[in-house]
PDB file of C-alpha atoms in Angstrom:
ATOM      1  CA  UNK A 188     210.114  72.309  34.338  1.00  0.00           C
ATOM      2  CA  UNK A 189     207.587  72.133  31.512  1.00  0.00           C
ATOM      3  CA  UNK A 190     206.534  74.812  29.090  1.00  0.00           C
ATOM      4  CA  UNK A 191     203.538  74.210  26.855  1.00  0.00           C
ATOM      5  CA  UNK A 192     203.285  75.830  23.451  1.00  0.00           C
ATOM      6  CA  UNK A 193     202.791  75.605  19.707  1.00  0.00           C
ATOM      7  CA  UNK A 194     203.040  77.757  16.609  1.00  0.00           C
ATOM      8  CA  UNK A 195     200.049  79.833  15.508  1.00  0.00           C
ATOM      9  CA  UNK A 196     199.517  82.253  12.618  1.00  0.00           C
ATOM     10  CA  UNK A 197     200.864  85.170  14.655  1.00  0.00           C
ATOM     11  CA  UNK A 198     204.098  83.268  15.361  1.00  0.00           C
ATOM     12  CA  UNK A 199     204.539  82.423  11.675  1.00  0.00           C
ATOM     13  CA  UNK A 200     203.999  86.061  10.693  1.00  0.00           C
ATOM     14  CA  UNK A 201     206.629  87.029  13.253  1.00  0.00           C
ATOM     15  CA  UNK A 202     209.087  84.586  11.667  1.00  0.00           C
ATOM     16  CA  UNK A 203     208.328  86.051   8.241  1.00  0.00           C
ATOM     17  CA  UNK A 204     209.080  89.540   9.547  1.00  0.00           C
ATOM     18  CA  UNK A 205     212.401  88.324  10.978  1.00  0.00           C
ATOM     19  CA  UNK A 206     213.216  86.673   7.640  1.00  0.00           C
ATOM     20  CA  UNK A 207     212.582  89.918   5.732  1.00  0.00           C
ATOM     21  CA  UNK A 208     214.623  91.901   8.240  1.00  0.00           C
ATOM     22  CA  UNK A 209     217.522  89.435   7.958  1.00  0.00           C
ATOM     23  CA  UNK A 210     217.367  89.716   4.172  1.00  0.00           C
ATOM     24  CA  UNK A 211     217.409  93.511   4.352  1.00  0.00           C
ATOM     25  CA  UNK A 212     220.474  93.305   6.618  1.00  0.00           C
ATOM     26  CA  UNK A 213     222.135  91.013   4.042  1.00  0.00           C
ATOM     27  CA  UNK A 214     222.176  88.153   6.557  1.00  0.00           C
ATOM     28  CA  UNK A 215     221.130  85.648   3.917  1.00  0.00           C
ATOM     29  CA  UNK A 216     222.165  82.605   5.956  1.00  0.00           C
ATOM     30  CA  UNK A 217     219.738  83.518   8.743  1.00  0.00           C
ATOM     31  CA  UNK A 218     217.049  84.423   6.199  1.00  0.00           C
ATOM     32  CA  UNK A 219     217.408  80.992   4.554  1.00  0.00           C
ATOM     33  CA  UNK A 220     217.130  79.206   7.920  1.00  0.00           C
ATOM     34  CA  UNK A 221     213.997  81.156   8.784  1.00  0.00           C
ATOM     35  CA  UNK A 222     212.533  80.444   5.331  1.00  0.00           C
ATOM     36  CA  UNK A 223     213.098  76.702   5.791  1.00  0.00           C
ATOM     37  CA  UNK A 224     211.583  76.833   9.259  1.00  0.00           C
ATOM     38  CA  UNK A 225     208.462  78.575   7.974  1.00  0.00           C
ATOM     39  CA  UNK A 226     208.079  75.990   5.194  1.00  0.00           C
ATOM     40  CA  UNK A 227     208.423  73.101   7.644  1.00  0.00           C
ATOM     41  CA  UNK A 228     205.825  74.594   9.978  1.00  0.00           C
ATOM     42  CA  UNK A 229     203.352  75.193   7.167  1.00  0.00           C
ATOM     43  CA  UNK A 230     203.857  71.673   5.775  1.00  0.00           C
ATOM     44  CA  UNK A 231     203.363  70.224   9.250  1.00  0.00           C
ATOM     45  CA  UNK A 232     200.147  72.182   9.751  1.00  0.00           C
ATOM     46  CA  UNK A 233     198.786  71.055   6.409  1.00  0.00           C
ATOM     47  CA  UNK A 234     199.505  67.412   7.207  1.00  0.00           C
ATOM     48  CA  UNK A 235     197.879  67.648  10.611  1.00  0.00           C
ATOM     49  CA  UNK A 236     194.613  68.890   9.109  1.00  0.00           C
ATOM     50  CA  UNK A 237     193.967  65.486   7.549  1.00  0.00           C
ATOM     51  CA  UNK A 238     195.462  63.159  10.163  1.00  0.00           C
ATOM     52  CA  UNK A 239     193.141  60.389  11.287  1.00  0.00           C
ATOM     53  CA  UNK A 240     193.560  57.233  13.338  1.00  0.00           C
ATOM     54  CA  UNK A 241     192.030  53.762  13.291  1.00  0.00           C
ATOM     55  CA  UNK A 242     191.751  54.002  17.068  1.00  0.00           C
ATOM     56  CA  UNK A 243     189.079  56.501  18.072  1.00  0.00           C
ATOM     57  CA  UNK A 244     190.596  57.795  21.292  1.00  0.00           C
ATOM     58  CA  UNK A 245     194.316  57.796  21.962  1.00  0.00           C
ATOM     59  CA  UNK A 246     197.209  60.081  22.916  1.00  0.00           C
ATOM     60  CA  UNK A 247     200.421  59.866  20.857  1.00  0.00           C
ATOM     61  CA  UNK A 248     203.749  61.071  22.283  1.00  0.00           C
ATOM     62  CA  UNK A 249     207.228  61.525  20.801  1.00  0.00           C
ATOM     63  CA  UNK A 250     210.337  63.098  22.306  1.00  0.00           C
ATOM     64  CA  UNK A 251     213.219  65.016  20.737  1.00  0.00           C
ATOM     65  CA  UNK A 252     216.232  66.155  22.721  1.00  0.00           C
ATOM     66  CA  UNK A 253     219.348  68.242  22.256  1.00  0.00           C
ATOM     67  CA  UNK A 254     221.904  68.690  24.980  1.00  0.00           C
ATOM     68  CA  UNK A 255     219.978  69.174  28.211  1.00  0.00           C
ATOM     69  CA  UNK A 256     216.815  70.407  26.513  1.00  0.00           C
ATOM     70  CA  UNK A 257     213.925  68.350  25.197  1.00  0.00           C
ATOM     71  CA  UNK A 258     210.497  68.643  23.636  1.00  0.00           C
ATOM     72  CA  UNK A 259     207.692  66.124  24.033  1.00  0.00           C
ATOM     73  CA  UNK A 260     205.050  66.476  21.346  1.00  0.00           C
ATOM     74  CA  UNK A 261     201.519  65.150  21.896  1.00  0.00           C
ATOM     75  CA  UNK A 262     198.853  64.372  19.293  1.00  0.00           C
ATOM     76  CA  UNK A 263     195.417  63.945  20.863  1.00  0.00           C
ATOM     77  CA  UNK A 264     192.941  61.834  18.881  1.00  0.00           C
ATOM     78  CA  UNK A 265     189.249  61.859  19.696  1.00  0.00           C
ATOM     79  CA  UNK A 266     186.651  60.053  17.596  1.00  0.00           C
ATOM     80  CA  UNK A 267     189.436  59.049  15.200  1.00  0.00           C
ATOM     81  CA  UNK A 268     190.445  62.617  14.345  1.00  0.00           C
ATOM     82  CA  UNK A 269     193.316  64.796  15.507  1.00  0.00           C
ATOM     83  CA  UNK A 270     191.589  67.116  17.952  1.00  0.00           C
ATOM     84  CA  UNK A 271     194.600  68.824  19.530  1.00  0.00           C
ATOM     85  CA  UNK A 272     198.385  68.928  19.581  1.00  0.00           C
ATOM     86  CA  UNK A 273     200.722  70.350  22.169  1.00  0.00           C
ATOM     87  CA  UNK A 274     204.447  70.719  22.765  1.00  0.00           C
ATOM     88  CA  UNK A 275     206.001  70.476  26.214  1.00  0.00           C
ATOM     89  CA  UNK A 276     209.510  71.873  26.697  1.00  0.00           C
ATOM     90  CA  UNK A 277     212.098  70.806  29.259  1.00  0.00           C
ATOM     91  CA  UNK A 278     215.203  72.796  30.155  1.00  0.00           C
ATOM     92  CA  UNK A 279     217.056  70.068  32.070  1.00  0.00           C
ATOM     93  CA  UNK A 280     216.924  66.347  31.261  1.00  0.00           C
ATOM     94  CA  UNK A 281     219.068  63.312  32.018  1.00  0.00           C
ATOM     95  CA  UNK A 282     217.439  60.356  30.253  1.00  0.00           C
ATOM     96  CA  UNK A 283     214.359  59.733  28.117  1.00  0.00           C
ATOM     97  CA  UNK A 284     213.005  57.327  30.734  1.00  0.00           C
ATOM     98  CA  UNK A 285     213.262  59.895  33.519  1.00  0.00           C
ATOM     99  CA  UNK A 286     211.831  62.696  31.373  1.00  0.00           C
ATOM    100  CA  UNK A 287     208.913  60.622  30.127  1.00  0.00           C
ATOM    101  CA  UNK A 288     208.150  59.176  33.569  1.00  0.00           C
ATOM    102  CA  UNK A 289     208.040  62.585  35.263  1.00  0.00           C
ATOM    103  CA  UNK A 290     206.032  64.028  32.399  1.00  0.00           C
ATOM    104  CA  UNK A 291     203.391  61.276  32.330  1.00  0.00           C
ATOM    105  CA  UNK A 292     202.923  61.505  36.078  1.00  0.00           C
ATOM    106  CA  UNK A 293     202.557  65.285  35.981  1.00  0.00           C
ATOM    107  CA  UNK A 294     200.414  65.468  32.854  1.00  0.00           C
ATOM    108  CA  UNK A 295     197.869  62.760  33.644  1.00  0.00           C
ATOM    109  CA  UNK A 296     197.588  63.881  37.257  1.00  0.00           C
ATOM    110  CA  UNK A 297     196.280  67.235  36.021  1.00  0.00           C
ATOM    111  CA  UNK A 298     193.524  66.077  33.626  1.00  0.00           C
ATOM    112  CA  UNK A 299     190.210  64.293  34.102  1.00  0.00           C
ATOM    113  CA  UNK A 300     189.848  62.235  30.920  1.00  0.00           C
ATOM    114  CA  UNK A 301     192.424  59.575  30.046  1.00  0.00           C
ATOM    115  CA  UNK A 302     192.017  57.603  26.796  1.00  0.00           C
ATOM    116  CA  UNK A 303     192.241  53.835  26.909  1.00  0.00           C
ATOM    117  CA  UNK A 304     195.237  53.834  24.539  1.00  0.00           C
ATOM    118  CA  UNK A 305     198.543  55.711  24.801  1.00  0.00           C
ATOM    119  CA  UNK A 306     201.223  55.493  22.102  1.00  0.00           C
ATOM    120  CA  UNK A 307     204.878  56.379  22.718  1.00  0.00           C
ATOM    121  CA  UNK A 308     208.046  56.396  20.637  1.00  0.00           C
ATOM    122  CA  UNK A 309     210.229  55.143  23.488  1.00  0.00           C
ATOM    123  CA  UNK A 310     209.684  52.208  25.826  1.00  0.00           C
ATOM    124  CA  UNK A 311     210.266  53.483  29.332  1.00  0.00           C
ATOM    125  CA  UNK A 312     211.230  51.212  32.206  1.00  0.00           C
ATOM    126  CA  UNK A 313     208.370  49.826  34.312  1.00  0.00           C
ATOM    127  CA  UNK A 314     205.769  51.183  31.892  1.00  0.00           C
ATOM    128  CA  UNK A 315     203.379  48.489  33.176  1.00  0.00           C
ATOM    129  CA  UNK A 316     203.281  50.352  36.513  1.00  0.00           C
ATOM    130  CA  UNK A 317     202.067  53.440  34.648  1.00  0.00           C
ATOM    131  CA  UNK A 318     199.419  51.336  32.904  1.00  0.00           C
ATOM    132  CA  UNK A 319     198.199  50.143  36.291  1.00  0.00           C
ATOM    133  CA  UNK A 320     198.186  53.665  37.757  1.00  0.00           C
ATOM    134  CA  UNK A 321     196.394  55.138  34.739  1.00  0.00           C
ATOM    135  CA  UNK A 322     193.853  52.309  34.703  1.00  0.00           C
ATOM    136  CA  UNK A 323     193.035  52.870  38.379  1.00  0.00           C
ATOM    137  CA  UNK A 324     192.742  56.615  37.860  1.00  0.00           C
ATOM    138  CA  UNK A 325     190.571  56.166  34.775  1.00  0.00           C
ATOM    139  CA  UNK A 326     188.423  53.343  36.218  1.00  0.00           C
ATOM    140  CA  UNK A 327     189.011  51.384  33.007  1.00  0.00           C
ATOM    141  CA  UNK A 328     191.959  49.612  31.405  1.00  0.00           C
ATOM    142  CA  UNK A 329     194.622  51.880  29.866  1.00  0.00           C
ATOM    143  CA  UNK A 330     197.343  50.323  27.707  1.00  0.00           C
ATOM    144  CA  UNK A 331     200.641  51.834  26.520  1.00  0.00           C
ATOM    145  CA  UNK A 332     201.946  50.835  23.080  1.00  0.00           C
ATOM    146  CA  UNK A 333     205.257  51.221  21.229  1.00  0.00           C
ATOM    147  CA  UNK A 334     204.444  50.619  17.514  1.00  0.00           C
ATOM    148  CA  UNK A 335     207.101  49.293  15.155  1.00  0.00           C
ATOM    149  CA  UNK A 336     205.176  49.346  11.875  1.00  0.00           C
ATOM    150  CA  UNK A 337     202.012  50.406  10.075  1.00  0.00           C
ATOM    151  CA  UNK A 338     199.742  53.397  10.567  1.00  0.00           C
ATOM    152  CA  UNK A 339     200.661  53.873  14.204  1.00  0.00           C
ATOM    153  CA  UNK A 340     204.373  54.115  13.394  1.00  0.00           C
ATOM    154  CA  UNK A 341     203.576  56.745  10.748  1.00  0.00           C
ATOM    155  CA  UNK A 342     201.679  58.755  13.355  1.00  0.00           C
ATOM    156  CA  UNK A 343     204.645  58.453  15.708  1.00  0.00           C
ATOM    157  CA  UNK A 344     207.036  59.674  13.015  1.00  0.00           C
ATOM    158  CA  UNK A 345     204.816  62.689  12.335  1.00  0.00           C
ATOM    159  CA  UNK A 346     204.674  63.394  16.050  1.00  0.00           C
ATOM    160  CA  UNK A 347     208.470  63.097  16.272  1.00  0.00           C
ATOM    161  CA  UNK A 348     208.897  65.522  13.354  1.00  0.00           C
ATOM    162  CA  UNK A 349     206.660  67.939  15.224  1.00  0.00           C
ATOM    163  CA  UNK A 350     208.772  67.526  18.384  1.00  0.00           C
ATOM    164  CA  UNK A 351     212.002  68.127  16.443  1.00  0.00           C
ATOM    165  CA  UNK A 352     210.596  71.244  14.788  1.00  0.00           C
ATOM    166  CA  UNK A 353     209.292  72.510  18.130  1.00  0.00           C
ATOM    167  CA  UNK A 354     212.666  71.983  19.799  1.00  0.00           C
ATOM    168  CA  UNK A 355     214.387  73.652  16.856  1.00  0.00           C
ATOM    169  CA  UNK A 356     212.264  76.752  17.389  1.00  0.00           C
ATOM    170  CA  UNK A 357     212.703  76.629  21.162  1.00  0.00           C
ATOM    171  CA  UNK A 358     216.496  76.383  20.980  1.00  0.00           C
ATOM    172  CA  UNK A 359     216.841  78.399  17.739  1.00  0.00           C
ATOM    173  CA  UNK A 360     218.827  75.593  16.150  1.00  0.00           C
ATOM    174  CA  UNK A 361     218.768  73.900  12.749  1.00  0.00           C
ATOM    175  CA  UNK A 362     216.008  71.263  12.592  1.00  0.00           C
ATOM    176  CA  UNK A 363     217.930  69.106  10.074  1.00  0.00           C
ATOM    177  CA  UNK A 364     220.891  68.819  12.451  1.00  0.00           C
ATOM    178  CA  UNK A 365     218.589  67.960  15.349  1.00  0.00           C
ATOM    179  CA  UNK A 366     216.722  65.377  13.274  1.00  0.00           C
ATOM    180  CA  UNK A 367     220.013  63.702  12.284  1.00  0.00           C
ATOM    181  CA  UNK A 368     221.234  63.645  15.896  1.00  0.00           C
ATOM    182  CA  UNK A 369     218.001  62.127  17.184  1.00  0.00           C
ATOM    183  CA  UNK A 370     218.070  59.483  14.441  1.00  0.00           C
ATOM    184  CA  UNK A 371     221.705  58.671  15.248  1.00  0.00           C
ATOM    185  CA  UNK A 372     220.829  58.415  18.930  1.00  0.00           C
ATOM    186  CA  UNK A 373     218.028  55.956  18.145  1.00  0.00           C
ATOM    187  CA  UNK A 374     220.240  53.813  15.891  1.00  0.00           C
ATOM    188  CA  UNK A 375     222.979  53.599  18.543  1.00  0.00           C
ATOM    189  CA  UNK A 376     220.532  52.952  21.369  1.00  0.00           C
ATOM    190  CA  UNK A 377     221.493  56.090  23.292  1.00  0.00           C
ATOM    191  CA  UNK A 378     219.144  57.556  25.890  1.00  0.00           C
ATOM    192  CA  UNK A 379     219.874  61.055  24.587  1.00  0.00           C
ATOM    193  CA  UNK A 380     221.753  62.301  21.498  1.00  0.00           C
ATOM    194  CA  UNK A 381     225.540  62.670  21.803  1.00  0.00           C
ATOM    195  CA  UNK A 382     226.617  66.205  22.592  1.00  0.00           C
ATOM    196  CA  UNK A 383     230.139  65.941  21.164  1.00  0.00           C
ATOM    197  CA  UNK A 384     231.183  63.915  18.116  1.00  0.00           C
ATOM    198  CA  UNK A 385     234.801  63.605  16.987  1.00  0.00           C
ATOM    199  CA  UNK A 386     235.845  62.197  13.622  1.00  0.00           C
ATOM    200  CA  UNK A 387     239.426  61.264  12.694  1.00  0.00           C
ATOM    201  CA  UNK A 388     241.166  60.644   9.382  1.00  0.00           C
ATOM    202  CA  UNK A 389     244.679  59.794   8.236  1.00  0.00           C
ATOM    203  CA  UNK A 390     246.419  60.926   5.072  1.00  0.00           C
ATOM    204  CA  UNK A 391     249.839  60.182   3.561  1.00  0.00           C
ATOM    205  CA  UNK A 392     251.810  60.492   0.355  1.00  0.00           C
ATOM    206  CA  UNK A 393     252.876  57.078  -0.926  1.00  0.00           C
ATOM    207  CA  UNK A 394     253.327  55.866   2.643  1.00  0.00           C
ATOM    208  CA  UNK A 395     255.257  58.888   3.882  1.00  0.00           C
ATOM    209  CA  UNK A 396     254.464  62.309   5.319  1.00  0.00           C
ATOM    210  CA  UNK A 397     251.761  60.826   7.529  1.00  0.00           C
ATOM    211  CA  UNK A 398     249.335  63.358   8.982  1.00  0.00           C
ATOM    212  CA  UNK A 399     246.068  63.120  10.879  1.00  0.00           C
ATOM    213  CA  UNK A 400     243.041  65.358  11.322  1.00  0.00           C
ATOM    214  CA  UNK A 401     240.194  65.656  13.781  1.00  0.00           C
ATOM    215  CA  UNK A 402     236.862  67.422  13.221  1.00  0.00           C
ATOM    216  CA  UNK A 403     234.423  68.119  16.038  1.00  0.00           C
ATOM    217  CA  UNK A 404     230.641  68.570  16.135  1.00  0.00           C
ATOM    218  CA  UNK A 405     228.880  69.984  19.186  1.00  0.00           C
ATOM    219  CA  UNK A 406     225.134  69.288  19.331  1.00  0.00           C
ATOM    220  CA  UNK A 407     225.222  68.499  15.615  1.00  0.00           C
ATOM    221  CA  UNK A 408     226.977  71.687  14.519  1.00  0.00           C
ATOM    222  CA  UNK A 409     230.621  71.832  13.326  1.00  0.00           C
ATOM    223  CA  UNK A 410     232.894  73.491  15.897  1.00  0.00           C
ATOM    224  CA  UNK A 411     235.832  74.570  13.725  1.00  0.00           C
ATOM    225  CA  UNK A 412     237.784  76.145  16.582  1.00  0.00           C
ATOM    226  CA  UNK A 413     238.224  72.614  17.980  1.00  0.00           C
ATOM    227  CA  UNK A 414     239.522  71.093  14.734  1.00  0.00           C
ATOM    228  CA  UNK A 415     243.062  69.704  15.007  1.00  0.00           C
ATOM    229  CA  UNK A 416     245.878  68.598  12.687  1.00  0.00           C
ATOM    230  CA  UNK A 417     248.486  66.048  13.775  1.00  0.00           C
ATOM    231  CA  UNK A 418     251.939  65.143  12.549  1.00  0.00           C
ATOM    232  CA  UNK A 419     252.374  61.398  12.997  1.00  0.00           C
ATOM    233  CA  UNK A 420     255.513  60.916  15.130  1.00  0.00           C
ATOM    234  CA  UNK A 421     255.785  57.213  15.960  1.00  0.00           C
ATOM    235  CA  UNK A 422     254.515  55.451  12.823  1.00  0.00           C
ATOM    236  CA  UNK A 423     256.692  54.932   9.747  1.00  0.00           C
ATOM    237  CA  UNK A 424     255.099  53.834   6.477  1.00  0.00           C
ATOM    238  CA  UNK A 425     251.431  53.394   5.653  1.00  0.00           C
ATOM    239  CA  UNK A 426     249.685  52.222   8.806  1.00  0.00           C
ATOM    240  CA  UNK A 427     246.333  53.948   9.263  1.00  0.00           C
ATOM    241  CA  UNK A 428     245.390  51.919  12.337  1.00  0.00           C
ATOM    242  CA  UNK A 429     248.666  52.679  14.064  1.00  0.00           C
ATOM    243  CA  UNK A 430     248.411  56.359  13.095  1.00  0.00           C
ATOM    244  CA  UNK A 431     244.848  56.566  14.428  1.00  0.00           C
ATOM    245  CA  UNK A 432     245.953  54.917  17.656  1.00  0.00           C
ATOM    246  CA  UNK A 433     248.691  57.512  18.094  1.00  0.00           C
ATOM    247  CA  UNK A 434     246.573  60.620  17.531  1.00  0.00           C
ATOM    248  CA  UNK A 435     243.631  59.363  19.610  1.00  0.00           C
ATOM    249  CA  UNK A 436     246.032  58.569  22.438  1.00  0.00           C
ATOM    250  CA  UNK A 437     247.536  62.059  22.131  1.00  0.00           C
TER     251      UNK A 437
END
């Protein structure tokens, strides 16, 4: 299920009204989040006014995900200039490959013009089959690229920032947390960002009174109700590895 949308001046004014209302209600945490969101949107819009590309006609795609939701952002370049941008929202996803594959099939089946160059931030399986299908539909060769450096990578990163901000607005979550999760997912080679992260630590006093602690993050946000403290029962003396083994096993 895809929803298409972006932020216009009316939407920004609405966010500003919510920020003022939150401030009046002394909800300064919400007001600060809305303020940061407005700044990010305005910075993004300013950047996009001057975006250009060496390649005259191309579509650039980047995907951000959180839990089962995702946003694919598209930058459309025509005659070397950014002519349009769109966000597509998904409520249920499994993998980036599946999401991208279904999206490309649906999107390019519904339009007449297909540029000869498509740029993506994630290399889907069997992408050469999509190149063949798009080339046949377009009656000219269409190639899909996954840049690793240079101008095209910068465009991808801008597109990804747009996708993260769009998903942040769609899910009403902190964009910094979502950005960190998506970066972590990329570094670890995950298809989608981890939903639950646990972190453990051991503490002792001169080798005695061993205790352990666990903190939990759900979708990038600390979940303090799930935090745990442990008394180490089977380890005597300073043995962090043994203590960690015990509490993880428990």
